[in-house]
């Protein structure tokens, strides 16, 4: 499938309405929900605190709402979470859930504990249509967009399932949109989810602790820069268009120069400190010294950091991970050329929970519809 076909197939994909499932409504929409029914908008904040902070889903227990209002909510609204299908725990403490989406599909959510933080990696789509050559999710094809409730529901569920920290706070300090799917291809559901994650009456995470990772949908990135300020990660993976066209096919529509310009606009719009560029280390493909030098020419002197990701293999892939020594040399070369560079530690690979290994349960609709299968 061409990247353009993937793009338009996603545009055409329906964003399922959340209906009266209030779980996925950000503050403005929830205020409107109350106002339309003749109630004061501040009830939205009360409800959000019950749902997202105290994790109470039973309207009857929301004691600062008047009894008749509770009854009205119970009669007209729901608070529905994605159902957990199963759980896996890695020997390194990484945790993975398989959660049900619509029509028998399933998505994956991963929790990565570290000494000073706990990162939840969430999915935004059932599958993905962007067809990046080295990604397990891409191999599954694309089925559908998640609703905001299904996105936020992953966070709610993980908080409920994980033991709290010693200080009583939630185990989750950071949320990254690095699970299944391309978040900017599901813009309409993802932006309200970001708003809920940032809202002090809901999850109250700081902007630096919520990261959206994109393969580079430039128009949506510009739109995001107008609407919602979160940390940005961009899946670059190659320093030139020829190679990136092969690895990340959306590059044929939004080439590197356009993508980087959009990144600098994003940083300028919010006064953010930097964009993180993800770069998967593929043995003999993009891991040579000339690649590091070309990457440095693109990024040195810019508000950029590079995060090198050792490739995580999956069945049927043609790629192999670069040896550790090659990754270290690549990192050192970038640092020598004044690019701040880190190497992502692989976590949870024994339960197929590492970057690019998430597969869930996806019945591909796009490729068949486009007739190239
Ligand atoms: N669609 C978004 C977010 C998903 S994946 C995006 O493309 O950014 C999060 C990161 O894992 C991306 O940088 C992605 O390119 C990378 N990734 C995908 N497959 C991988 C694999 N097999 N090994 C290592 N990283 C991988």
Tab-separated table of N, CA and C in Angstrom, residues 160-296:
chain	number	residue	atom	x	y	z
A	160	UNK	N	-5.782	1.865	38.157
A	160	UNK	CA	-6.547	1.015	39.069
A	160	UNK	C	-5.837	-0.309	39.341
A	161	UNK	N	-5.126	-0.818	38.349
A	161	UNK	CA	-4.521	-2.144	38.464
A	161	UNK	C	-3.173	-2.134	39.188
A	162	UNK	N	-2.435	-1.039	39.049
A	162	UNK	CA	-1.069	-1.042	39.564
A	162	UNK	C	-1.039	-0.634	41.031
A	163	UNK	N	-0.154	-1.238	41.809
A	163	UNK	CA	-0.015	-0.778	43.196
A	163	UNK	C	0.448	0.676	43.219
A	164	UNK	N	-0.012	1.422	44.208
A	164	UNK	CA	0.394	2.834	44.303
A	164	UNK	C	1.830	2.937	44.804
A	165	UNK	N	2.415	4.101	44.620
A	165	UNK	CA	3.765	4.343	45.133
A	165	UNK	C	3.709	4.475	46.650
A	166	UNK	N	4.871	4.446	47.269
A	166	UNK	CA	4.935	4.499	48.732
A	166	UNK	C	4.228	5.750	49.277
A	167	UNK	N	4.283	6.862	48.536
A	167	UNK	CA	3.649	8.105	49.008
A	167	UNK	C	2.152	8.150	48.693
A	168	UNK	N	1.612	7.048	48.212
A	168	UNK	CA	0.163	6.978	47.961
A	168	UNK	C	-0.244	7.473	46.587
A	169	UNK	N	0.726	8.008	45.852
A	169	UNK	CA	0.380	8.515	44.521
A	169	UNK	C	0.339	7.391	43.486
A	170	UNK	N	-0.302	7.714	42.371
A	170	UNK	CA	-0.405	6.737	41.288
A	170	UNK	C	0.978	6.309	40.811
A	171	UNK	N	1.071	5.047	40.383
A	171	UNK	CA	2.346	4.523	39.874
A	171	UNK	C	2.731	5.201	38.562
A	172	UNK	N	1.747	5.821	37.910
A	172	UNK	CA	2.013	6.389	36.585
A	172	UNK	C	2.378	7.865	36.701
A	173	UNK	N	3.605	8.188	36.318
A	173	UNK	CA	4.027	9.596	36.358
A	173	UNK	C	4.115	10.182	34.949
A	174	UNK	N	4.224	9.313	33.941
A	174	UNK	CA	4.372	9.769	32.554
A	174	UNK	C	3.471	8.942	31.642
A	175	UNK	N	2.949	9.589	30.618
A	175	UNK	CA	2.170	8.847	29.620
A	175	UNK	C	2.759	9.137	28.250
A	176	UNK	N	3.008	8.092	27.490
A	176	UNK	CA	3.543	8.271	26.131
A	176	UNK	C	2.608	7.607	25.125
A	177	UNK	N	2.333	8.318	24.025
A	177	UNK	CA	1.525	7.743	22.935
A	177	UNK	C	2.474	7.013	21.997
A	178	UNK	N	2.986	5.881	22.485
A	178	UNK	CA	3.949	5.098	21.697
A	178	UNK	C	3.508	3.648	21.580
A	179	UNK	N	2.231	3.399	21.835
A	179	UNK	CA	1.720	2.048	21.656
A	179	UNK	C	1.290	1.848	20.219
A	180	UNK	N	0.220	1.095	20.035
A	180	UNK	CA	-0.234	0.819	18.672
A	180	UNK	C	-0.860	2.072	18.060
A	181	UNK	N	-0.559	2.281	16.779
A	181	UNK	CA	-1.246	3.344	16.052
A	181	UNK	C	-0.462	4.625	15.903
A	182	UNK	N	-0.930	5.452	14.989
A	182	UNK	CA	-0.335	6.765	14.751
A	182	UNK	C	-1.286	7.797	15.369
A	183	UNK	N	-0.897	8.377	16.502
A	183	UNK	CA	-1.843	9.249	17.213
A	183	UNK	C	-2.366	10.424	16.381
A	184	UNK	N	-1.526	10.984	15.528
A	184	UNK	CA	-2.007	12.146	14.764
A	184	UNK	C	-2.948	11.745	13.630
A	185	UNK	N	-3.002	10.446	13.310
A	185	UNK	CA	-3.995	9.987	12.335
A	185	UNK	C	-5.359	9.781	13.004
A	186	UNK	N	-5.395	9.884	14.314
A	186	UNK	CA	-6.658	9.809	15.077
A	186	UNK	C	-6.791	11.083	15.904
A	187	UNK	N	-6.580	12.188	15.217
A	187	UNK	CA	-6.476	13.490	15.870
A	187	UNK	C	-7.687	13.804	16.736
A	188	UNK	N	-8.881	13.538	16.159
A	188	UNK	CA	-10.115	13.944	16.855
A	188	UNK	C	-10.312	13.251	18.201
A	189	UNK	N	-9.809	12.051	18.341
A	189	UNK	CA	-9.934	11.368	19.634
A	189	UNK	C	-8.734	11.626	20.536
A	190	UNK	N	-7.577	11.833	19.922
A	190	UNK	CA	-6.356	11.959	20.712
A	190	UNK	C	-6.278	13.316	21.433
A	191	UNK	N	-6.670	14.385	20.757
A	191	UNK	CA	-6.540	15.701	21.400
A	191	UNK	C	-7.374	15.797	22.692
A	192	UNK	N	-8.655	15.367	22.688
A	192	UNK	CA	-9.383	15.383	23.970
A	192	UNK	C	-8.737	14.492	25.029
A	193	UNK	N	-8.109	13.396	24.595
A	193	UNK	CA	-7.414	12.535	25.567
A	193	UNK	C	-6.231	13.288	26.176
A	194	UNK	N	-5.491	14.027	25.338
A	194	UNK	CA	-4.374	14.829	25.857
A	194	UNK	C	-4.899	15.856	26.857
A	195	UNK	N	-6.036	16.480	26.497
A	195	UNK	CA	-6.594	17.504	27.387
A	195	UNK	C	-6.935	16.913	28.756
A	196	UNK	N	-7.501	15.708	28.756
A	196	UNK	CA	-7.833	15.073	30.039
A	196	UNK	C	-6.574	14.724	30.830
A	197	UNK	N	-5.542	14.274	30.133
A	197	UNK	CA	-4.307	13.932	30.844
A	197	UNK	C	-3.698	15.157	31.507
A	198	UNK	N	-3.852	16.320	30.858
A	198	UNK	CA	-3.248	17.547	31.393
A	198	UNK	C	-4.143	18.250	32.410
A	199	UNK	N	-5.435	18.012	32.369
A	199	UNK	CA	-6.381	18.791	33.179
A	199	UNK	C	-6.190	18.519	34.676
A	200	UNK	N	-6.066	19.590	35.443
A	200	UNK	CA	-5.884	19.442	36.890
A	200	UNK	C	-7.062	18.760	37.574
A	201	UNK	N	-8.222	18.808	36.935
A	201	UNK	CA	-9.383	18.130	37.532
A	201	UNK	C	-9.470	16.671	37.090
A	202	UNK	N	-8.590	16.273	36.182
A	202	UNK	CA	-8.561	14.863	35.759
A	202	UNK	C	-7.201	14.271	36.168
A	203	UNK	N	-6.290	14.041	35.221
A	203	UNK	CA	-5.028	13.368	35.574
A	203	UNK	C	-3.937	14.333	36.017
A	204	UNK	N	-4.059	15.599	35.631
A	204	UNK	CA	-3.166	16.637	36.145
A	204	UNK	C	-1.684	16.409	35.874
A	205	UNK	N	-1.367	15.779	34.750
A	205	UNK	CA	0.055	15.560	34.431
A	205	UNK	C	0.650	16.829	33.816
A	206	UNK	N	1.917	17.065	34.089
A	206	UNK	CA	2.530	18.255	33.501
A	206	UNK	C	2.828	17.986	32.023
A	207	UNK	N	2.914	19.064	31.248
A	207	UNK	CA	3.080	18.944	29.795
A	207	UNK	C	4.314	18.157	29.407
A	208	UNK	N	5.311	18.196	30.277
A	208	UNK	CA	6.545	17.487	29.956
A	208	UNK	C	6.429	15.988	30.197
A	209	UNK	N	5.375	15.607	30.903
A	209	UNK	CA	5.221	14.177	31.224
A	209	UNK	C	4.221	13.464	30.327
A	210	UNK	N	3.734	14.187	29.327
A	210	UNK	CA	2.843	13.562	28.341
A	210	UNK	C	3.522	13.718	26.989
A	211	UNK	N	3.831	12.601	26.335
A	211	UNK	CA	4.569	12.655	25.062
A	211	UNK	C	3.759	12.033	23.939
A	212	UNK	N	3.597	12.791	22.886
A	212	UNK	CA	2.976	12.256	21.681
A	212	UNK	C	4.083	11.911	20.698
A	213	UNK	N	4.066	10.681	20.222
A	213	UNK	CA	5.071	10.249	19.242
A	213	UNK	C	4.399	10.104	17.887
A	214	UNK	N	4.983	10.724	16.873
A	214	UNK	CA	4.385	10.663	15.539
A	214	UNK	C	5.421	10.288	14.493
A	215	UNK	N	4.935	9.615	13.447
A	215	UNK	CA	5.816	9.292	12.330
A	215	UNK	C	5.904	10.464	11.363
A	216	UNK	N	5.111	11.524	11.626
A	216	UNK	CA	5.336	12.737	10.850
A	216	UNK	C	4.197	13.179	9.950
A	217	UNK	N	2.987	13.294	10.517
A	217	UNK	CA	1.868	13.850	9.748
A	217	UNK	C	1.915	15.371	9.908
A	218	UNK	N	2.524	16.021	8.946
A	218	UNK	CA	2.849	17.443	9.086
A	218	UNK	C	1.615	18.341	9.304
A	219	UNK	N	0.541	18.210	8.523
A	219	UNK	CA	-0.596	19.116	8.750
A	219	UNK	C	-1.178	18.979	10.157
A	220	UNK	N	-1.281	17.731	10.621
A	220	UNK	CA	-1.837	17.517	11.963
A	220	UNK	C	-0.887	18.029	13.045
A	221	UNK	N	0.394	17.970	12.760
A	221	UNK	CA	1.378	18.480	13.719
A	221	UNK	C	1.228	19.996	13.855
A	222	UNK	N	1.015	20.663	12.730
A	222	UNK	CA	0.802	22.109	12.782
A	222	UNK	C	-0.487	22.441	13.529
A	223	UNK	N	-1.497	21.593	13.336
A	223	UNK	CA	-2.758	21.817	14.028
A	223	UNK	C	-2.570	21.640	15.542
A	224	UNK	N	-1.823	20.610	15.889
A	224	UNK	CA	-1.558	20.357	17.306
A	224	UNK	C	-0.847	21.557	17.935
A	225	UNK	N	0.050	22.146	17.185
A	225	UNK	CA	0.795	23.300	17.703
A	225	UNK	C	-0.129	24.477	18.019
A	226	UNK	N	-1.317	24.487	17.405
A	226	UNK	CA	-2.282	25.543	17.708
A	226	UNK	C	-3.140	25.173	18.911
A	227	UNK	N	-3.213	23.889	19.229
A	227	UNK	CA	-4.242	23.436	20.161
A	227	UNK	C	-3.772	22.876	21.480
A	228	UNK	N	-2.662	22.167	21.481
A	228	UNK	CA	-2.355	21.398	22.683
A	228	UNK	C	-0.860	21.229	22.844
A	229	UNK	N	-0.350	21.655	23.957
A	229	UNK	CA	1.093	21.650	24.175
A	229	UNK	C	1.509	20.444	25.013
A	230	UNK	N	2.058	19.461	24.336
A	230	UNK	CA	2.638	18.315	25.048
A	230	UNK	C	4.030	18.078	24.479
A	231	UNK	N	4.794	17.225	25.150
A	231	UNK	CA	6.124	16.894	24.632
A	231	UNK	C	5.967	16.128	23.321
A	232	UNK	N	6.879	16.420	22.401
A	232	UNK	CA	6.771	15.830	21.063
A	232	UNK	C	7.960	14.914	20.786
A	233	UNK	N	7.632	13.709	20.313
A	233	UNK	CA	8.668	12.780	19.819
A	233	UNK	C	8.352	12.490	18.360
A	234	UNK	N	9.370	12.465	17.536
A	234	UNK	CA	9.165	12.241	16.105
A	234	UNK	C	10.016	11.050	15.661
A	235	UNK	N	9.368	10.128	14.960
A	235	UNK	CA	10.053	8.914	14.496
A	235	UNK	C	10.795	9.215	13.209
A	236	UNK	N	12.038	9.590	13.345
A	236	UNK	CA	12.806	10.001	12.164
A	236	UNK	C	13.438	8.784	11.471
A	237	UNK	N	14.277	8.064	12.169
A	237	UNK	CA	14.808	6.758	11.738
A	237	UNK	C	15.742	6.776	10.530
A	238	UNK	N	15.848	7.895	9.817
A	238	UNK	CA	16.766	7.973	8.671
A	238	UNK	C	17.101	9.438	8.443
A	239	UNK	N	18.345	9.706	7.990
A	239	UNK	CA	18.744	11.103	7.809
A	239	UNK	C	18.530	11.621	6.391
A	240	UNK	N	18.065	10.767	5.477
A	240	UNK	CA	17.836	11.266	4.109
A	240	UNK	C	16.537	10.676	3.571
A	241	UNK	N	15.972	11.358	2.574
A	241	UNK	CA	14.645	10.969	2.083
A	241	UNK	C	14.623	9.601	1.404
A	242	UNK	N	15.705	9.251	0.708
A	242	UNK	CA	15.696	7.942	0.031
A	242	UNK	C	15.494	6.810	1.030
A	243	UNK	N	16.284	6.867	2.095
A	243	UNK	CA	16.195	5.812	3.102
A	243	UNK	C	14.888	5.916	3.892
A	244	UNK	N	14.504	7.151	4.227
A	244	UNK	CA	13.286	7.293	5.035
A	244	UNK	C	12.040	6.905	4.243
A	245	UNK	N	12.061	7.162	2.932
A	245	UNK	CA	10.940	6.704	2.091
A	245	UNK	C	10.713	5.202	2.256
A	246	UNK	N	11.827	4.465	2.393
A	246	UNK	CA	11.711	3.004	2.501
A	246	UNK	C	11.284	2.570	3.896
A	247	UNK	N	11.791	3.261	4.912
A	247	UNK	CA	11.531	2.813	6.286
A	247	UNK	C	10.207	3.348	6.828
A	248	UNK	N	9.905	4.598	6.501
A	248	UNK	CA	8.706	5.265	7.020
A	248	UNK	C	7.976	5.856	5.811
A	249	UNK	N	7.116	5.075	5.156
A	249	UNK	CA	6.582	5.478	3.838
A	249	UNK	C	5.820	6.814	3.822
A	250	UNK	N	5.333	7.268	4.969
A	250	UNK	CA	4.637	8.563	4.996
A	250	UNK	C	5.598	9.688	4.566
A	251	UNK	N	6.900	9.368	4.589
A	251	UNK	CA	7.910	10.339	4.166
A	251	UNK	C	7.744	10.760	2.705
A	252	UNK	N	7.126	9.872	1.892
A	252	UNK	CA	6.921	10.223	0.481
A	252	UNK	C	5.947	11.387	0.361
A	253	UNK	N	5.085	11.546	1.356
A	253	UNK	CA	4.131	12.664	1.341
A	253	UNK	C	4.677	13.857	2.122
A	254	UNK	N	5.286	13.573	3.256
A	254	UNK	CA	5.826	14.647	4.095
A	254	UNK	C	7.315	14.397	4.306
A	255	UNK	N	8.155	14.854	3.361
A	255	UNK	CA	9.586	14.563	3.443
A	255	UNK	C	10.267	15.249	4.628
A	256	UNK	N	11.506	14.851	4.851
A	256	UNK	CA	12.216	15.250	6.074
A	256	UNK	C	12.236	16.764	6.272
A	257	UNK	N	12.519	17.499	5.204
A	257	UNK	CA	12.633	18.953	5.381
A	257	UNK	C	11.314	19.557	5.880
A	258	UNK	N	10.209	19.114	5.282
A	258	UNK	CA	8.899	19.626	5.719
A	258	UNK	C	8.624	19.226	7.163
A	259	UNK	N	8.987	17.983	7.479
A	259	UNK	CA	8.737	17.481	8.830
A	259	UNK	C	9.542	18.268	9.862
A	260	UNK	N	10.823	18.482	9.576
A	260	UNK	CA	11.654	19.209	10.543
A	260	UNK	C	11.163	20.647	10.699
A	261	UNK	N	10.775	21.274	9.581
A	261	UNK	CA	10.241	22.639	9.701
A	261	UNK	C	9.031	22.661	10.629
A	262	UNK	N	8.166	21.661	10.489
A	262	UNK	CA	6.982	21.601	11.362
A	262	UNK	C	7.399	21.405	12.824
A	263	UNK	N	8.458	20.634	13.029
A	263	UNK	CA	8.948	20.438	14.399
A	263	UNK	C	9.434	21.753	15.006
A	264	UNK	N	10.183	22.515	14.226
A	264	UNK	CA	10.698	23.788	14.775
A	264	UNK	C	9.536	24.760	15.001
A	265	UNK	N	8.522	24.707	14.127
A	265	UNK	CA	7.336	25.553	14.368
A	265	UNK	C	6.648	25.140	15.663
A	266	UNK	N	6.597	23.838	15.914
A	266	UNK	CA	5.946	23.335	17.131
A	266	UNK	C	6.671	23.856	18.375
A	267	UNK	N	7.993	23.762	18.339
A	267	UNK	CA	8.789	24.245	19.469
A	267	UNK	C	8.576	25.746	19.658
A	268	UNK	N	8.569	26.488	18.546
A	268	UNK	CA	8.415	27.946	18.629
A	268	UNK	C	7.033	28.318	19.166
A	269	UNK	N	6.008	27.559	18.774
A	269	UNK	CA	4.633	27.895	19.171
A	269	UNK	C	4.480	27.843	20.681
A	270	UNK	N	5.164	26.924	21.323
A	270	UNK	CA	4.948	26.728	22.757
A	270	UNK	C	6.151	27.091	23.609
A	271	UNK	N	7.230	27.507	22.978
A	271	UNK	CA	8.429	27.756	23.773
A	271	UNK	C	8.933	26.471	24.423
A	272	UNK	N	8.670	25.323	23.791
A	272	UNK	CA	9.180	24.054	24.335
A	272	UNK	C	10.686	24.020	24.198
A	273	UNK	N	11.282	23.143	24.979
A	273	UNK	CA	12.732	23.117	24.958
A	273	UNK	C	13.303	22.322	23.792
A	274	UNK	N	12.644	21.233	23.446
A	274	UNK	CA	13.195	20.431	22.351
A	274	UNK	C	12.169	19.443	21.815
A	275	UNK	N	12.502	18.874	20.665
A	275	UNK	CA	11.775	17.725	20.123
A	275	UNK	C	12.698	16.520	20.266
A	276	UNK	N	12.140	15.388	20.651
A	276	UNK	CA	12.933	14.158	20.694
A	276	UNK	C	12.784	13.431	19.365
A	277	UNK	N	13.892	13.082	18.751
A	277	UNK	CA	13.840	12.326	17.506
A	277	UNK	C	14.194	10.871	17.786
A	278	UNK	N	13.221	9.996	17.488
A	278	UNK	CA	13.458	8.569	17.693
A	278	UNK	C	14.167	8.013	16.460
A	279	UNK	N	15.106	7.109	16.724
A	279	UNK	CA	15.911	6.565	15.626
A	279	UNK	C	16.179	5.102	15.940
A	280	UNK	N	15.485	4.222	15.215
A	280	UNK	CA	15.604	2.787	15.471
A	280	UNK	C	16.890	2.283	14.837
A	281	UNK	N	17.661	1.506	15.576
A	281	UNK	CA	18.972	1.068	15.087
A	281	UNK	C	18.852	-0.278	14.370
A	282	UNK	N	18.931	-0.213	13.033
A	282	UNK	CA	18.768	-1.384	12.172
A	282	UNK	C	20.124	-1.760	11.602
A	283	UNK	N	20.527	-2.978	11.884
A	283	UNK	CA	21.869	-3.444	11.515
A	283	UNK	C	22.144	-3.251	10.025
A	284	UNK	N	23.177	-2.466	9.725
A	284	UNK	CA	23.610	-2.300	8.339
A	284	UNK	C	22.695	-1.454	7.474
A	285	UNK	N	21.627	-0.913	8.048
A	285	UNK	CA	20.649	-0.170	7.239
A	285	UNK	C	20.790	1.337	7.451
A	286	UNK	N	20.782	1.748	8.717
A	286	UNK	CA	20.799	3.191	9.014
A	286	UNK	C	21.780	3.514	10.140
A	287	UNK	N	22.709	2.576	10.408
A	287	UNK	CA	23.523	2.689	11.628
A	287	UNK	C	24.997	2.994	11.369
A	288	UNK	N	25.332	3.451	10.153
A	288	UNK	CA	26.731	3.706	9.821
A	288	UNK	C	27.136	5.138	10.166
A	289	UNK	N	28.453	5.341	10.155
A	289	UNK	CA	28.975	6.655	10.516
A	289	UNK	C	28.411	7.761	9.618
A	290	UNK	N	28.268	7.469	8.320
A	290	UNK	CA	27.755	8.524	7.432
A	290	UNK	C	26.309	8.892	7.781
A	291	UNK	N	25.563	7.917	8.316
A	291	UNK	CA	24.196	8.229	8.744
A	291	UNK	C	24.213	9.158	9.963
A	292	UNK	N	25.138	8.872	10.877
A	292	UNK	CA	25.244	9.722	12.068
A	292	UNK	C	25.642	11.146	11.661
A	293	UNK	N	26.585	11.238	10.734
A	293	UNK	CA	27.031	12.565	10.295
A	293	UNK	C	25.899	13.330	9.608
A	294	UNK	N	25.155	12.625	8.761
A	294	UNK	CA	24.036	13.289	8.065
A	294	UNK	C	22.962	13.707	9.063
A	295	UNK	N	22.725	12.863	10.055
A	295	UNK	CA	21.735	13.189	11.088
A	295	UNK	C	22.182	14.422	11.879
A	296	UNK	N	23.455	14.470	12.193
A	296	UNK	CA	23.982	15.624	12.930
A	296	UNK	C	23.843	16.904	12.112
